[in-house]
Short mmCIF file of C-alpha atoms and ligand atoms in Angstrom, two decimals:
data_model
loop_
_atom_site.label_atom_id
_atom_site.label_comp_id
_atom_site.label_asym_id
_atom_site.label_seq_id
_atom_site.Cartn_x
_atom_site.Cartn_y
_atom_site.Cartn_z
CA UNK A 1 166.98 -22.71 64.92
CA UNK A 2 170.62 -22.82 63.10
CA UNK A 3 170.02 -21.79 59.71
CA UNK A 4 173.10 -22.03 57.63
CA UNK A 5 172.98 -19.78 54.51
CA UNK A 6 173.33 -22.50 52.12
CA UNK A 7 170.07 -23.83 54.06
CA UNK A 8 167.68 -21.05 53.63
CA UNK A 9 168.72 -20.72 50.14
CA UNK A 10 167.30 -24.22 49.47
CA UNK A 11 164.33 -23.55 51.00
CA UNK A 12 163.38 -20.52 48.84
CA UNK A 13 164.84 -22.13 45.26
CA UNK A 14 163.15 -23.89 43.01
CA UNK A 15 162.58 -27.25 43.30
CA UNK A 16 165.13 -29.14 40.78
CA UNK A 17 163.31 -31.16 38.35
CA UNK A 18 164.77 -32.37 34.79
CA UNK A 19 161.74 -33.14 32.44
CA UNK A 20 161.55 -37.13 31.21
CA UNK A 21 158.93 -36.87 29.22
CA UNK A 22 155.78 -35.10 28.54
CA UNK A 23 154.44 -35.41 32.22
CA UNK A 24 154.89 -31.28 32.65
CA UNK A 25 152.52 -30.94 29.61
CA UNK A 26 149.99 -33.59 30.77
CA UNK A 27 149.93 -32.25 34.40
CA UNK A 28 149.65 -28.83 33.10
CA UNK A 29 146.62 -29.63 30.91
CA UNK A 30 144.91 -31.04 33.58
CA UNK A 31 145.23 -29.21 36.25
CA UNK A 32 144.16 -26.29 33.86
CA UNK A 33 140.57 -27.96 33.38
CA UNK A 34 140.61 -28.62 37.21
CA UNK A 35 141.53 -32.87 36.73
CA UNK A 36 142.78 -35.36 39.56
CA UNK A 37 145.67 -36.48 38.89
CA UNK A 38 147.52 -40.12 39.66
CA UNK A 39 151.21 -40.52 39.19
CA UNK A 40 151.94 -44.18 38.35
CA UNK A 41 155.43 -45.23 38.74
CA UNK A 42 158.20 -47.42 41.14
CA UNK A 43 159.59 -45.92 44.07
CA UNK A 44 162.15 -43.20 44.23
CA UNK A 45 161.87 -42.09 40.23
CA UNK A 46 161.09 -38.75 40.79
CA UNK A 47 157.15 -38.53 41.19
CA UNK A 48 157.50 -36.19 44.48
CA UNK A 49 160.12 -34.04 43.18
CA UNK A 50 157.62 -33.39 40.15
CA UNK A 51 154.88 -32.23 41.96
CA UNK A 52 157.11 -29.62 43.93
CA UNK A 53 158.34 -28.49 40.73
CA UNK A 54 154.71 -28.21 39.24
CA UNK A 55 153.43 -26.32 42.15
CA UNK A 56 155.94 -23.82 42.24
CA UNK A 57 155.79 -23.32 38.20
CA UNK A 58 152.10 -23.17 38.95
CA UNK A 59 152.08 -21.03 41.30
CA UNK A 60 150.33 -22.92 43.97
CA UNK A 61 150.74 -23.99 48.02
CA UNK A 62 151.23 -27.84 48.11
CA UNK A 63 150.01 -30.07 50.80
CA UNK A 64 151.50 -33.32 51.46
CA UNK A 65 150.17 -36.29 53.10
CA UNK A 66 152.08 -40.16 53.27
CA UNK A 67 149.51 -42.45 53.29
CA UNK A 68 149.32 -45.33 55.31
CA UNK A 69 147.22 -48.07 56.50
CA UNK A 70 146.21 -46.25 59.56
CA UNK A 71 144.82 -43.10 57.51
CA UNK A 72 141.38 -42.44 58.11
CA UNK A 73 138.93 -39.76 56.60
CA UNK A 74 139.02 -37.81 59.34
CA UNK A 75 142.69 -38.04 59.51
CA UNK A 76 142.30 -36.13 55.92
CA UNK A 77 139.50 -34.42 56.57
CA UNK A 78 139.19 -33.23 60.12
CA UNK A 79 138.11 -33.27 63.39
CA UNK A 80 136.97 -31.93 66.47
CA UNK A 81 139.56 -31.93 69.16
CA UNK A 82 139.07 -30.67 73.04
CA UNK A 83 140.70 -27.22 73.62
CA UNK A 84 140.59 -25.77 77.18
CA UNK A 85 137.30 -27.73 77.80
CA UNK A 86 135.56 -26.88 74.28
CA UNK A 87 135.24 -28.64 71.68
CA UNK A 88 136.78 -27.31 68.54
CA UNK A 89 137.30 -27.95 64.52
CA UNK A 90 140.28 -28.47 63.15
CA UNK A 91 140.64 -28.60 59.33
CA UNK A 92 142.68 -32.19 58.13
CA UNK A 93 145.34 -31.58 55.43
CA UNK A 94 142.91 -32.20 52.49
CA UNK A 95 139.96 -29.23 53.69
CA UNK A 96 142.78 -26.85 54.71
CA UNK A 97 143.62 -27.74 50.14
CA UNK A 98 140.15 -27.49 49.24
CA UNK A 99 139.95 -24.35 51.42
CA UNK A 100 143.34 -22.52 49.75
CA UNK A 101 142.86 -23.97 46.83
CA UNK A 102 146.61 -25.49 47.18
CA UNK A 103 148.00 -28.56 45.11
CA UNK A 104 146.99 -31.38 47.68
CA UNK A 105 149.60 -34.96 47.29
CA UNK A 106 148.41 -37.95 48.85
CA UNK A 107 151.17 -40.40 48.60
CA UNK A 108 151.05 -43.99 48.30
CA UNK A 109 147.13 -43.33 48.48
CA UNK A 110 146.47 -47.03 48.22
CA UNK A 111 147.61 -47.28 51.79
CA UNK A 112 144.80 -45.59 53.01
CA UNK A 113 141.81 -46.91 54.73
CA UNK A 114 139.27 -47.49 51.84
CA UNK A 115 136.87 -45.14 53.69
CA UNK A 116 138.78 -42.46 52.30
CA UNK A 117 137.20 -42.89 48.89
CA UNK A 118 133.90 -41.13 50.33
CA UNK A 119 135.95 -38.14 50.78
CA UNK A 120 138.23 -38.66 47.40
CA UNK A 121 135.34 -39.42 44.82
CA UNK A 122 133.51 -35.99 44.90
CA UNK A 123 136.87 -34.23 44.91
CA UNK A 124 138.48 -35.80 41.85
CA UNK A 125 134.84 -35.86 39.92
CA UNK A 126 133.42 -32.95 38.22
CA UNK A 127 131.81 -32.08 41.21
CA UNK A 128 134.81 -30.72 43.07
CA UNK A 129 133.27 -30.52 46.52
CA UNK A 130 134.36 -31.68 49.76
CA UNK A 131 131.49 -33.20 52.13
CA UNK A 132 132.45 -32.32 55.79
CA UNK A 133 130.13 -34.59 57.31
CA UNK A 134 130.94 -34.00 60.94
CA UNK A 135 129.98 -30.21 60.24
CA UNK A 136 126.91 -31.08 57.72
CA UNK A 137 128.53 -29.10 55.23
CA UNK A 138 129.76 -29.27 51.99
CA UNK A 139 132.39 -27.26 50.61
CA UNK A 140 132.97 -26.26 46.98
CA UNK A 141 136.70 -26.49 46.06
CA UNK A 142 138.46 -22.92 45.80
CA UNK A 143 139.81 -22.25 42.26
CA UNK A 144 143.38 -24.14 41.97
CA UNK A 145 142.56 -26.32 44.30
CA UNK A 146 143.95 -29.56 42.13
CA UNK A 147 144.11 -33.37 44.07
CA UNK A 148 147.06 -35.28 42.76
CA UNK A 149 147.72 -39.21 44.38
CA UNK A 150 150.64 -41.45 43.84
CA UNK A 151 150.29 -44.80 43.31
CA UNK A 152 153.32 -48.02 42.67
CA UNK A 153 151.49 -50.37 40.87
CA UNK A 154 154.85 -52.70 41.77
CA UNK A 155 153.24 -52.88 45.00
CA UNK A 156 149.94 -53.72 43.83
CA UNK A 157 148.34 -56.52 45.68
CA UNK A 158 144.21 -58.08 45.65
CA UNK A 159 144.23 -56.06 48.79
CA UNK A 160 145.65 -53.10 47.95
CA UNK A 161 144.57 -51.75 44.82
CA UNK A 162 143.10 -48.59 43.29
CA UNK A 163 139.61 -49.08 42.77
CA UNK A 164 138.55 -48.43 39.17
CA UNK A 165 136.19 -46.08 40.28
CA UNK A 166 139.12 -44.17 41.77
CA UNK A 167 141.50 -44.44 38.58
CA UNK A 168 138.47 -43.52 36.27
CA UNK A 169 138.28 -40.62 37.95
CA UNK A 170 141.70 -39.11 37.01
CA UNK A 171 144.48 -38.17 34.65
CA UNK A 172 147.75 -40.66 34.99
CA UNK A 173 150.92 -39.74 34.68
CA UNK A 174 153.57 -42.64 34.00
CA UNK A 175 156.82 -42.42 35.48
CA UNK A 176 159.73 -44.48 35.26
CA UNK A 177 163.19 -44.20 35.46
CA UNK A 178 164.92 -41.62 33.75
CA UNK A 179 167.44 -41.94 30.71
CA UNK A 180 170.87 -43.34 31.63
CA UNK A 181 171.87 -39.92 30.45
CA UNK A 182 169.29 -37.86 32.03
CA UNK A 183 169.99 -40.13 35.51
CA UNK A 184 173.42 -39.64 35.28
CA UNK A 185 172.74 -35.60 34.93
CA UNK A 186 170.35 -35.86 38.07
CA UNK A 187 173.08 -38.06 40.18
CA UNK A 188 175.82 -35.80 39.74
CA UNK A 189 173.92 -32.75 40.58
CA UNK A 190 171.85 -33.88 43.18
CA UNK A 191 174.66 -35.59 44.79
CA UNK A 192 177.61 -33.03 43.83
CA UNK A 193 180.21 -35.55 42.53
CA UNK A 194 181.49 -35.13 38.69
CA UNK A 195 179.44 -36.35 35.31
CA UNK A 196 182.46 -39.57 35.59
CA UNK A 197 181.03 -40.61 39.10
CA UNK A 198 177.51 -40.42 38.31
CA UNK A 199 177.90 -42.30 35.26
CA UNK A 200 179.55 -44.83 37.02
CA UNK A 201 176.38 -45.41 39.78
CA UNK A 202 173.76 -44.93 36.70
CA UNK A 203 175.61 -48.26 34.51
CA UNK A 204 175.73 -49.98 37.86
CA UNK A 205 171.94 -49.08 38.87
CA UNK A 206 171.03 -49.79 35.08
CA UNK A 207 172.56 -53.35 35.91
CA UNK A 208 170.65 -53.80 38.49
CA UNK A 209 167.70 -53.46 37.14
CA UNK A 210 168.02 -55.77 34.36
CA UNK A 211 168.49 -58.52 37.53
CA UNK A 212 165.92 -60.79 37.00
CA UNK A 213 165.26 -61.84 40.73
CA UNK A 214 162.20 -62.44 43.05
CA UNK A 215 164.55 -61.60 45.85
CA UNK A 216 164.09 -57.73 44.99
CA UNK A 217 161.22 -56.15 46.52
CA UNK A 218 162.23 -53.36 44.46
CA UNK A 219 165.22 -52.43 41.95
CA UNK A 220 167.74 -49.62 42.46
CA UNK A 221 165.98 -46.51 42.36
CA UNK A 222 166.95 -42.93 41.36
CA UNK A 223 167.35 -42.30 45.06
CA UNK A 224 169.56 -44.55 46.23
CA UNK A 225 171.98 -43.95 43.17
CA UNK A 226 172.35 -40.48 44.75
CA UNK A 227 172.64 -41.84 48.59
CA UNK A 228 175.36 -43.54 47.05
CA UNK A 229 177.02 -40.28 45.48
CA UNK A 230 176.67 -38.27 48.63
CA UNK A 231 178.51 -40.92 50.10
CA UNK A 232 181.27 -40.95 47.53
CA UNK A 233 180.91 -37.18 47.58
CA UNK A 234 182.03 -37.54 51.23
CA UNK A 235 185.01 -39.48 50.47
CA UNK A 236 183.91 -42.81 50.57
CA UNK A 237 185.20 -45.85 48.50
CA UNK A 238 182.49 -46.44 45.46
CA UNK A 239 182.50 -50.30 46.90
CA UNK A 240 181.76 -48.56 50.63
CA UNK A 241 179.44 -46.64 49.39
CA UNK A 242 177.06 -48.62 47.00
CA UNK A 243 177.41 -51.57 49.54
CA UNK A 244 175.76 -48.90 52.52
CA UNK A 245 173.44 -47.06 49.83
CA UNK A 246 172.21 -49.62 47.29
CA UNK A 247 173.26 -53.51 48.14
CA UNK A 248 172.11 -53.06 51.88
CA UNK A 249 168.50 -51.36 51.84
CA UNK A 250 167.30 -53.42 48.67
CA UNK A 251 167.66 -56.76 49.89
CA UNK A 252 167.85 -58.85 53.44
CA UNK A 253 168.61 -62.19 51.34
CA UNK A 254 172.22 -63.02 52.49
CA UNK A 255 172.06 -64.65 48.61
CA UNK A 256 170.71 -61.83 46.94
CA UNK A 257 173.14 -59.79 49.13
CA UNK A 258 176.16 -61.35 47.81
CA UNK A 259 175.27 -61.02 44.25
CA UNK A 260 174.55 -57.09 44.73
CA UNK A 261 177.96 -56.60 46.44
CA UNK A 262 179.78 -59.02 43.62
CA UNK A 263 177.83 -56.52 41.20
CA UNK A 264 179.46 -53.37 42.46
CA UNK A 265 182.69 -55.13 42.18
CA UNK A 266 182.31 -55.75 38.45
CA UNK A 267 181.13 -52.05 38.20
CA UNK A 268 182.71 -49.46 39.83
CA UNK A 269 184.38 -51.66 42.50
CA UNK A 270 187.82 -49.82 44.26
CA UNK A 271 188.81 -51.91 46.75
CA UNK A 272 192.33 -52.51 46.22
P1 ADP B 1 159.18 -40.80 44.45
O1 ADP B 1 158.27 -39.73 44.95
O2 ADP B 1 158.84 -41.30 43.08
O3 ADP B 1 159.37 -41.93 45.43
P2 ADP B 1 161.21 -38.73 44.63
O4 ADP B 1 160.53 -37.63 43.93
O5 ADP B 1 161.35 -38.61 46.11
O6 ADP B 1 160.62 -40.15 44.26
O7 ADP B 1 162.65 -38.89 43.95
C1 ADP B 1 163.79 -39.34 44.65
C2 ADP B 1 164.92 -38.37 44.38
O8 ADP B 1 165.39 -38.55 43.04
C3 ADP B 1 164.49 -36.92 44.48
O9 ADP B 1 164.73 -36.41 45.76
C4 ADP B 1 165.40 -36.23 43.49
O10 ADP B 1 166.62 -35.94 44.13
C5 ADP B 1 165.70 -37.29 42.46
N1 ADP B 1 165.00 -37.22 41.18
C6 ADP B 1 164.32 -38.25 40.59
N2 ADP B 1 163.86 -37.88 39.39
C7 ADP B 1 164.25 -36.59 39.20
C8 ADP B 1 164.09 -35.67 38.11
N3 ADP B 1 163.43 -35.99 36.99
N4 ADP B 1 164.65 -34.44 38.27
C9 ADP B 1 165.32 -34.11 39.39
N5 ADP B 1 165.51 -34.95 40.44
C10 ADP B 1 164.98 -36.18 40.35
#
């Protein structure tokens, strides 16, 4: 594999991670007295990022799994799978966490198959085991071992929402989006443009979100405000850009559309 320098070194530094609010304190408490954990917030704000940043100030391996409708228990859990004409066990993403006692991150956990809760309620209650039903065992989770889900309540739907014997079970953490000044900080270095530029893609992101529109599925997040300064970083137009980064994976609506791109004109439009 072509490793440049500048690659490895991000793979060995520490996550970047600019505190909103109390969440580090919160997460810290409760992973200390061995809590689940559900991070409540809209897309793109920062909840993954967090979770990198806690497991490396904690000390911890952290397992990641996107959920989605297709996820099944033994997706998370395990199974056996033929090996040169034997059966054999392989540990799912969660038991190899319970095992190691690693930080494990289900995202967007209420796209999972609802069978999953038989699995997830143990875990995240005081009981802290693991039933491996396949093996008829039950496994006790190692010390550190801490279960922490994501959730977007904007997507919340009859169909898919947390149970409230899920939520009861665990600690939430509310995110939103960061401070105009705090954004603007994590723009410009996530991105590598100047303080100016990031400013520029926070007021118009900050805009967006006061749109009051049902054509939005969702408003500008934190991450596409930094798509969009990569792009500038790379020498595109602030018009190019925003139009590629923001206006064009937010909305299909040819109205909606044309209101985004008439947006970034006002704002930080440069076409001549
Ligand atoms: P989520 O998991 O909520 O969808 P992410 O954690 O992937 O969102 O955040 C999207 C991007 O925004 C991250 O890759 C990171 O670059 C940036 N980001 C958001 N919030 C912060 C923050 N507080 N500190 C540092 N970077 C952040």
């Amino acid at each position: 594999m072509n490793m440049t320098n500048s690659n490895i070194k991000q793979e060995f530094s520490q996550p970047y991670y600019v505190p909103v609010k109390n969440e580090k304190q919160i997460f810290t408490a409760a992973y200390n007295r061995g809590l689940s954990i559900l991070l409540k917030g809209p897309t793109g704000c920062g909840k993954t990022r967090f979770v990198e940043a806690m497991a490396n100030e904690l000390g911890r391996p952290l397992i990641t799994v996107s959920c989605h409708d297709d996820l099944t228990t033994a997706d998370l859990v395990g199974r056996f799978l033929l090996k040169d004409g034997a059966t054999e066990w392989v540990d799912g993403p969660l038991t190899r966490a319970v095992r190691e006692g690693a930080i494990c991150y289900l995202d967007e956990v209420v796209e999972a198959r609802k069978d999953t809760t038989v699995v997830l309620h143990p875990l995240s209650d005081y009981r802290r085991q693991l039933p491996l039903e396949r093996l008829g065992v039950t496994l006790n989770a190692a010390p550190g071992f801490c279960l922490v889900v994501s959730y977007n309540p904007g997507y919340q739907s009859v169909l898919k929402d947390l149970k409230d014997s899920t939520r009861q079970r665990m600690v939430a953490i509310e995110f939103d989006y960061p401070s105009p000044e705090v954004e603007e900080k994590i723009v410009a270095q996530e991105a590598g443009i100047s303080s100016e530029q990031a400013k520029k893609l926070v007021r118009l992101g900050q805009a967006i979100r006061r749109l009051e529109t049902g054509g939005l599925r969702e408003v500008a997040s934190t991450r596409v405000l930094i798509a969009a300064g990569q792009l500038v970083a790379e020498g595109l137009t602030f018009t190019d850009a925003a139009t590629a980064a923001i206006a064009g994976p937010l909305t299909d609506d040819v109205q909606v559309s044309n209101g985004l791109l008439k947006m970034i004109e006002v704002y930080i439009g440069d076409k001549g």
